[in-house]
Structures are given as structure tokens and as C-alpha cells.
Amino acid sequence: FLIGTIINIVSIRSIVGTLWFSISLGATVIVFISHLLWKKAKITSISLVVIVLITYSVYIEFSTSPITVLYMFPVVTIISFYLTGRAKGLAFSFAGFVITILYLTLQKRIFGVNYHDPGALTNFILGSSFSIALIFLYEFSLVSANKKQILTNRALEELAITDSLTGLNNRKWIDNEFSLRLEKAKKGQGFSIFIIDFDDFKKINDEYGHVAGDQALKAFSKLAKTIQHVKVGRWGGEEFIFFCESASFEEAVICAEKLKQIVSENDFFPLHKITISIGVASYLDGDTMVSLMNRADKGLYKAKEQGKNTISFVDLKDADIKKK
């Protein structure tokens, strides 16, 4: 587009045309430099399209033959849609269309010669309208395809972190959640974790079959999704990891107690009364996923030893395991 404009302006040796084009070229350079400095993509795109429209107007006025407007207009449309998207691209294209029509219809008054008869003008209007509509539809389909691709990618990402049996978050999600929370914890935002295990889950499988065991896991998972202020993922088998916002042992144990109570009071699996044991660990400076999991796992192990349906955690001060 710029090369064509340069050739036409140079060929007619118009001082005014050269001046206007020089201004447009200088403005383009300024816009690019500004973009490199401040990275304002939207402002850059709009500025470039405005420069193109100005250059196009100069091109119409000082080109060697007015017929060249018929060739250059689609370029304005393509650039407008490409740089600014559907809505703004349509507006800028319409502006270029109006500029062209005004120029063509006023030529006779300017030059005293009718360069374009009504048939040619009609053809330009129809052809240009069709090209604008076609590019608009293409841009619309492109945006729609991009949205569908984004939704598909999100669905795939969701599938990648979802446990296929229970619909809860899986091990991959748990790993990612640990990483995020540990980073926040370093900045002062503590948290706690619970390792939860079904009591006597083997008995359910032995007495009612593994299908019933799966149903029990699904029923518990459905209940777990309704519990507020915690996030949950399936660690494996009948073990689950809960993330709690509570930063201290005391708050974490209270939260775990509420969770245990909710499970005890809900008969979500009619064939067998479900209870859970919980191991609790709260973040301490220098903790890693492994250290937190080890403490919570030790708490869970002790909870099982102390009669099940209990909550336990490691007290690092005396290395004992406390029971609630």
C-alpha cells in the first residue's frame, strides 16, 4: 500500500502529495516507536488505521489516474479489519467507503470530466459492499472459531485435572494447588491441609462389592463439593486432600471437626454408615508439599489407631500427635 502510494506521488511530482505522504510516513514511524516503548496495542492499531485512511485519501487526490481507487479500497478494508477487529474494522471500512464515493461523485465538478459513468459507480458500490461483507463474515467466523477453540482448550484443561470416577480434582490439580498455595504462604498467606480417609472402606467393598464402593466414593464427593471454604481433590483410592484457608492448628482443627460432623450427619450412602478419619497439617515456614503431606499423613495414621472417626495432627513442639 505504501509502496504504491510512493510510486504514484513521485510519478506526478506533487509537492502537496509528497508533503502529505511524508507526514503519514512520519506518523507511522512515531506510532511504531510508541508501541515499542509503551506496548499499547489497541492505540497502535487504531492509529495505524487512521494513518492508512489519511494516506488513502491523499492517494485518491494525487494518483495518476482516479481509477486506482477501485484497486486500493480493498486494501483499506483488509487492514482495518485485521488491525482493529470486527466492529471498528467495519466502521473504518465504511469511512473509507464514504470517502471513495464522495470523491467519485464529485469528480465531474472538480475536473469537469465524468471519469466514472453510473454503471461503473454502481459496480464499485456493489463490489465494495460485497468485499466488506465478505471480510466481516470472515472476521466473524474467525472470532467464533477462536472462542470455540478457547472453550475446547478450557474443557481439555478441566478434563486433565478431573478425577474420572468422582468428578473431583485429581492428583495433577493437587500438585498445582500445592505449588500455588506454597508461593502465597511465603508471602504470609498461610493454609492447612486435611488428608481424609474412609473408615472401614475395605468392609464396604467386601460386603457390597467394588461397584458399591465406587458409589460410596461418588456420594462422598458430591457432598464434598457442597462444603464451603475448602477445596478438595482425590488423592487416590478412598483418600482425599482438602485445602483449608485456616492458617493455625486451632482454626484448622475446628474446620476439620465441622467437616467430620457434616459427613457423620449425612446418610449419603444408605448401605453403610460412612465415617472418616482426618489428619491435619498447617503450613509452617520452610514447609514443602512433602513435609506437609508427611505431617498430615502421620496425623491420619494416628487417627486410625485411636478409634477412627477422629481428627489428629502433629504438634512439632513436642513431636506428639494430638487427638480431638
Short mmCIF file of C-alpha atoms in Angstrom, two decimals:
data_model
loop_
_atom_site.label_atom_id
_atom_site.label_comp_id
_atom_site.label_asym_id
_atom_site.label_seq_id
_atom_site.Cartn_x
_atom_site.Cartn_y
_atom_site.Cartn_z
CA PHE A 1 0.00 0.00 0.00
CA LEU A 2 2.72 2.47 0.98
CA ILE A 3 4.92 1.48 -1.96
CA GLY A 4 2.04 2.07 -4.38
CA THR A 5 1.40 5.45 -2.83
CA ILE A 6 5.08 6.42 -3.07
CA ILE A 7 5.27 5.46 -6.75
CA ASN A 8 2.15 7.44 -7.67
CA ILE A 9 3.09 10.56 -5.74
CA VAL A 10 6.66 10.55 -7.04
CA SER A 11 5.46 10.00 -10.60
CA ILE A 12 3.30 13.13 -10.56
CA ARG A 13 5.90 15.15 -8.64
CA SER A 14 3.28 16.78 -6.43
CA ILE A 15 4.74 18.85 -3.61
CA VAL A 16 1.46 18.75 -1.68
CA GLY A 17 1.12 14.98 -2.19
CA THR A 18 4.71 14.38 -1.15
CA LEU A 19 4.23 16.54 1.93
CA TRP A 20 1.08 14.71 3.00
CA PHE A 21 2.66 11.33 2.44
CA SER A 22 5.77 12.36 4.37
CA ILE A 23 3.54 13.35 7.29
CA SER A 24 1.79 9.96 7.14
CA LEU A 25 5.08 8.11 6.95
CA GLY A 26 6.47 10.11 9.88
CA ALA A 27 3.32 9.45 11.90
CA THR A 28 3.70 5.71 11.19
CA VAL A 29 7.26 5.73 12.49
CA ILE A 30 6.16 7.61 15.63
CA VAL A 31 3.35 5.09 16.24
CA PHE A 32 5.74 2.13 15.94
CA ILE A 33 8.26 3.73 18.29
CA SER A 34 5.47 4.49 20.78
CA HIS A 35 4.32 0.88 20.60
CA LEU A 36 7.83 -0.38 21.30
CA LEU A 37 8.06 1.90 24.33
CA TRP A 38 4.60 1.55 25.88
CA LYS A 39 3.10 -1.60 24.30
CA LYS A 40 -0.36 -0.07 23.79
CA ALA A 41 -1.63 -2.46 21.13
CA LYS A 42 -5.15 -1.03 20.85
CA ILE A 43 -3.95 2.57 20.45
CA THR A 44 -1.29 1.44 17.96
CA SER A 45 -3.83 -0.44 15.83
CA ILE A 46 -6.32 2.42 15.69
CA SER A 47 -3.57 4.95 14.96
CA LEU A 48 -2.24 2.89 12.06
CA VAL A 49 -5.69 2.52 10.52
CA VAL A 50 -6.27 6.28 10.79
CA ILE A 51 -2.93 6.84 9.05
CA VAL A 52 -3.96 4.39 6.32
CA LEU A 53 -7.23 6.28 5.78
CA ILE A 54 -5.41 9.60 5.53
CA THR A 55 -2.85 8.14 3.15
CA TYR A 56 -5.66 6.58 1.12
CA SER A 57 -7.37 9.97 0.83
CA VAL A 58 -4.09 11.53 -0.35
CA TYR A 59 -3.65 8.64 -2.77
CA ILE A 60 -7.08 9.30 -4.29
CA GLU A 61 -6.41 13.01 -4.73
CA PHE A 62 -2.92 12.80 -6.20
CA SER A 63 -2.86 9.45 -8.03
CA THR A 64 -2.08 9.49 -11.76
CA SER A 65 -5.49 8.00 -12.55
CA PRO A 66 -8.65 8.11 -10.43
CA ILE A 67 -9.38 4.51 -11.47
CA THR A 68 -6.74 3.37 -8.98
CA VAL A 69 -9.18 3.93 -6.10
CA LEU A 70 -11.00 0.81 -7.24
CA TYR A 71 -7.86 -1.25 -6.64
CA MET A 72 -6.75 0.28 -3.36
CA PHE A 73 -10.02 0.32 -1.43
CA PRO A 74 -10.00 -3.44 -0.57
CA VAL A 75 -6.56 -2.91 0.98
CA VAL A 76 -8.04 -0.31 3.35
CA THR A 77 -10.79 -2.74 4.32
CA ILE A 78 -8.41 -5.64 4.94
CA ILE A 79 -6.04 -3.52 7.03
CA SER A 80 -8.93 -2.06 9.04
CA PHE A 81 -10.40 -5.45 9.94
CA TYR A 82 -7.02 -7.06 10.53
CA LEU A 83 -5.79 -4.39 12.93
CA THR A 84 -8.95 -3.39 14.80
CA GLY A 85 -11.35 -6.35 14.64
CA ARG A 86 -14.97 -6.65 13.58
CA ALA A 87 -16.74 -3.57 14.95
CA LYS A 88 -14.00 -0.98 14.50
CA GLY A 89 -12.89 -2.58 11.24
CA LEU A 90 -16.41 -2.20 9.86
CA ALA A 91 -16.53 1.45 10.98
CA PHE A 92 -13.16 2.31 9.41
CA SER A 93 -14.05 0.44 6.22
CA PHE A 94 -17.31 2.37 5.98
CA ALA A 95 -15.38 5.62 6.45
CA GLY A 96 -13.07 4.68 3.57
CA PHE A 97 -16.10 3.69 1.50
CA VAL A 98 -17.76 7.07 2.08
CA ILE A 99 -14.54 8.92 1.21
CA THR A 100 -14.30 6.99 -2.06
CA ILE A 101 -17.95 7.51 -3.04
CA LEU A 102 -17.74 11.24 -2.32
CA TYR A 103 -14.62 11.52 -4.43
CA LEU A 104 -16.11 9.60 -7.35
CA THR A 105 -19.39 11.50 -7.34
CA LEU A 106 -17.64 14.89 -7.09
CA GLN A 107 -15.09 14.27 -9.83
CA LYS A 108 -17.16 15.88 -12.55
CA ARG A 109 -17.35 19.09 -10.57
CA ILE A 110 -13.66 19.03 -9.81
CA PHE A 111 -12.27 18.12 -13.21
CA GLY A 112 -15.19 18.90 -15.47
CA VAL A 113 -14.92 15.37 -16.83
CA ASN A 114 -17.02 12.34 -15.90
CA TYR A 115 -14.39 9.64 -15.32
CA HIS A 116 -16.88 7.13 -13.98
CA ASP A 117 -20.28 6.57 -15.51
CA PRO A 118 -23.24 5.47 -13.32
CA GLY A 119 -22.66 1.84 -14.27
CA ALA A 120 -19.05 1.89 -13.11
CA LEU A 121 -20.03 3.68 -9.91
CA THR A 122 -22.73 1.09 -9.26
CA ASN A 123 -20.25 -1.72 -9.83
CA PHE A 124 -17.85 -0.16 -7.36
CA ILE A 125 -20.56 0.23 -4.72
CA LEU A 126 -21.76 -3.36 -5.14
CA GLY A 127 -18.26 -4.82 -5.31
CA SER A 128 -17.00 -2.85 -2.33
CA SER A 129 -20.08 -3.66 -0.26
CA PHE A 130 -19.64 -7.33 -1.06
CA SER A 131 -15.95 -7.27 -0.15
CA ILE A 132 -16.68 -5.52 3.17
CA ALA A 133 -19.42 -8.05 3.96
CA LEU A 134 -17.17 -10.96 2.99
CA ILE A 135 -14.29 -9.75 5.16
CA PHE A 136 -16.71 -9.04 8.01
CA LEU A 137 -18.11 -12.57 7.81
CA TYR A 138 -14.60 -13.99 7.69
CA GLU A 139 -13.63 -11.97 10.75
CA PHE A 140 -16.83 -13.08 12.49
CA SER A 141 -16.16 -16.74 11.72
CA LEU A 142 -12.55 -16.33 12.85
CA VAL A 143 -13.61 -14.85 16.19
CA SER A 144 -16.22 -17.59 16.63
CA ALA A 145 -13.64 -20.26 15.84
CA ASN A 146 -11.21 -18.71 18.33
CA LYS A 147 -13.90 -18.69 21.03
CA LYS A 148 -14.72 -22.33 20.35
CA GLN A 149 -11.02 -23.18 20.49
CA ILE A 150 -10.68 -21.38 23.82
CA LEU A 151 -13.69 -23.26 25.22
CA THR A 152 -12.30 -26.55 23.91
CA ASN A 153 -8.91 -25.86 25.48
CA ARG A 154 -10.56 -24.99 28.78
CA ALA A 155 -12.59 -28.20 28.65
CA LEU A 156 -9.43 -30.21 27.97
CA GLU A 157 -7.61 -28.45 30.80
CA GLU A 158 -10.55 -29.18 33.10
CA LEU A 159 -10.55 -32.81 31.99
CA ALA A 160 -6.83 -33.07 32.65
CA ILE A 161 -7.28 -32.09 36.32
CA THR A 162 -10.52 -34.01 36.98
CA ASP A 163 -10.79 -37.44 38.55
CA SER A 164 -12.81 -39.62 36.17
CA LEU A 165 -14.65 -41.57 38.89
CA THR A 166 -15.65 -38.88 41.37
CA GLY A 167 -15.58 -35.71 39.28
CA LEU A 168 -13.35 -34.10 41.90
CA ASN A 169 -9.94 -32.60 41.21
CA ASN A 170 -7.20 -35.17 40.66
CA ARG A 171 -3.55 -35.59 41.66
CA LYS A 172 -2.34 -33.18 38.99
CA TRP A 173 -4.62 -30.47 40.35
CA ILE A 174 -3.46 -31.20 43.89
CA ASP A 175 0.17 -30.76 42.83
CA ASN A 176 -0.65 -27.44 41.15
CA GLU A 177 -2.70 -26.26 44.13
CA PHE A 178 0.17 -27.04 46.47
CA SER A 179 2.55 -25.01 44.32
CA LEU A 180 0.21 -22.00 44.25
CA ARG A 181 -0.51 -22.08 47.97
CA LEU A 182 3.12 -22.55 48.96
CA GLU A 183 4.04 -19.47 46.93
CA LYS A 184 1.32 -17.45 48.66
CA ALA A 185 2.34 -18.84 52.05
CA LYS A 186 5.83 -17.43 51.58
CA LYS A 187 4.16 -14.01 51.38
CA GLY A 188 2.24 -14.54 54.61
CA GLN A 189 -0.96 -16.24 53.43
CA GLY A 190 -0.96 -19.50 55.39
CA PHE A 191 -3.17 -22.52 54.85
CA SER A 192 -3.86 -26.00 56.17
CA ILE A 193 -4.45 -29.39 54.59
CA PHE A 194 -6.51 -32.41 55.62
CA ILE A 195 -5.85 -35.95 54.48
CA ILE A 196 -9.19 -37.74 54.74
CA ASP A 197 -9.68 -41.49 54.60
CA PHE A 198 -12.87 -43.56 54.74
CA ASP A 199 -13.15 -45.73 57.81
CA ASP A 200 -13.62 -49.44 57.02
CA PHE A 201 -13.78 -48.85 53.29
CA LYS A 202 -12.48 -52.36 52.66
CA LYS A 203 -15.52 -53.68 54.51
CA ILE A 204 -17.81 -51.89 52.06
CA ASN A 205 -16.01 -53.47 49.11
CA ASP A 206 -16.02 -56.92 50.72
CA GLU A 207 -19.69 -56.90 51.77
CA TYR A 208 -21.31 -54.98 48.94
CA GLY A 209 -18.80 -55.22 46.10
CA HIS A 210 -16.48 -52.76 44.40
CA VAL A 211 -19.32 -51.16 42.47
CA ALA A 212 -20.90 -50.19 45.77
CA GLY A 213 -17.51 -48.90 46.91
CA ASP A 214 -17.34 -46.66 43.85
CA GLN A 215 -20.86 -45.43 44.57
CA ALA A 216 -19.81 -44.54 48.11
CA LEU A 217 -16.86 -42.53 46.77
CA LYS A 218 -19.12 -40.72 44.32
CA ALA A 219 -21.68 -39.94 47.02
CA PHE A 220 -19.00 -38.56 49.33
CA SER A 221 -17.52 -36.49 46.50
CA LYS A 222 -20.91 -35.00 45.74
CA LEU A 223 -21.23 -33.99 49.39
CA ALA A 224 -17.67 -32.64 49.49
CA LYS A 225 -18.41 -30.26 46.62
CA THR A 226 -21.07 -28.54 48.72
CA ILE A 227 -18.76 -27.78 51.66
CA GLN A 228 -17.74 -24.12 51.79
CA HIS A 229 -14.34 -22.56 52.49
CA VAL A 230 -12.40 -25.65 51.38
CA LYS A 231 -11.11 -27.10 48.13
CA VAL A 232 -10.90 -30.84 47.64
CA GLY A 233 -9.15 -33.32 45.38
CA ARG A 234 -8.95 -37.10 45.28
CA TRP A 235 -5.50 -38.33 46.26
CA GLY A 236 -6.18 -41.95 45.39
CA GLY A 237 -8.36 -44.86 46.49
CA GLU A 238 -10.53 -43.64 49.36
CA GLU A 239 -8.16 -40.84 50.36
CA PHE A 240 -8.90 -37.17 49.71
CA ILE A 241 -6.97 -33.94 50.21
CA PHE A 242 -8.78 -30.85 51.50
CA PHE A 243 -7.22 -27.38 51.38
CA CYS A 244 -8.42 -25.05 54.12
CA GLU A 245 -7.80 -21.30 54.39
CA SER A 246 -7.19 -21.60 58.14
CA ALA A 247 -3.58 -20.74 58.93
CA SER A 248 -3.31 -22.07 62.51
CA PHE A 249 -3.64 -25.52 64.06
CA GLU A 250 -6.59 -24.39 66.16
CA GLU A 251 -8.56 -22.96 63.24
CA ALA A 252 -7.70 -25.93 61.06
CA VAL A 253 -8.90 -28.43 63.65
CA ILE A 254 -12.17 -26.53 64.07
CA CYS A 255 -12.64 -26.62 60.29
CA ALA A 256 -11.83 -30.34 60.19
CA GLU A 257 -14.27 -31.01 63.03
CA LYS A 258 -17.05 -29.31 61.08
CA LEU A 259 -16.16 -31.41 58.06
CA LYS A 260 -16.23 -34.63 60.09
CA GLN A 261 -19.56 -33.64 61.59
CA ILE A 262 -21.10 -32.95 58.18
CA VAL A 263 -20.07 -36.40 56.97
CA SER A 264 -21.34 -38.11 60.13
CA GLU A 265 -24.72 -36.38 59.99
CA ASN A 266 -25.38 -37.12 56.31
CA ASP A 267 -26.57 -40.58 55.29
CA PHE A 268 -25.29 -40.14 51.76
CA PHE A 269 -24.63 -43.89 51.35
CA PRO A 270 -27.67 -45.89 52.59
CA LEU A 271 -25.99 -49.31 52.53
CA HIS A 272 -23.38 -48.44 55.14
CA LYS A 273 -22.79 -45.64 57.63
CA ILE A 274 -19.75 -43.70 56.41
CA THR A 275 -17.33 -42.07 58.81
CA ILE A 276 -13.95 -40.52 58.11
CA SER A 277 -10.63 -40.04 59.85
CA ILE A 278 -8.68 -36.84 59.28
CA GLY A 279 -5.02 -35.93 59.52
CA VAL A 280 -4.38 -32.18 59.78
CA ALA A 281 -1.28 -30.13 58.99
CA SER A 282 -0.89 -26.35 58.89
CA TYR A 283 1.78 -24.51 56.97
CA LEU A 284 4.96 -23.58 58.80
CA ASP A 285 7.85 -21.53 57.48
CA GLY A 286 10.02 -23.64 55.20
CA ASP A 287 7.33 -26.24 54.56
CA THR A 288 7.16 -28.12 51.28
CA MET A 289 4.45 -30.30 49.84
CA VAL A 290 6.32 -33.36 51.10
CA SER A 291 6.71 -32.07 54.68
CA LEU A 292 3.07 -31.00 54.90
CA MET A 293 1.86 -34.30 53.49
CA ASN A 294 4.09 -36.25 55.89
CA ARG A 295 2.67 -34.46 58.94
CA ALA A 296 -0.92 -34.82 57.77
CA ASP A 297 -0.31 -38.48 56.92
CA LYS A 298 1.09 -39.16 60.39
CA GLY A 299 -1.96 -37.49 61.88
CA LEU A 300 -4.23 -39.69 59.78
CA TYR A 301 -2.36 -42.81 60.80
CA LYS A 302 -2.75 -41.95 64.48
CA ALA A 303 -6.43 -41.12 63.99
CA LYS A 304 -6.94 -44.63 62.64
CA GLU A 305 -5.13 -46.08 65.64
CA GLN A 306 -7.21 -44.10 68.11
CA GLY A 307 -10.57 -45.47 67.11
CA LYS A 308 -11.33 -43.90 63.72
CA ASN A 309 -13.84 -41.11 63.11
CA THR A 310 -11.31 -38.79 64.73
CA ILE A 311 -9.08 -35.83 63.91
CA SER A 312 -5.35 -35.79 64.69
CA PHE A 313 -2.36 -33.60 63.91
CA VAL A 314 1.34 -33.42 64.67
CA ASP A 315 2.44 -30.89 67.28
CA LEU A 316 6.00 -30.05 66.28
CA LYS A 317 6.84 -28.62 69.70
CA ASP A 318 6.80 -31.98 71.45
CA ALA A 319 6.64 -34.27 68.42
CA ASP A 320 3.49 -35.90 69.79
CA ILE A 321 0.30 -36.47 67.86
CA LYS A 322 -2.69 -34.77 69.39
CA LYS A 323 -6.22 -36.10 69.11
CA LYS A 324 -9.52 -34.22 69.10
#
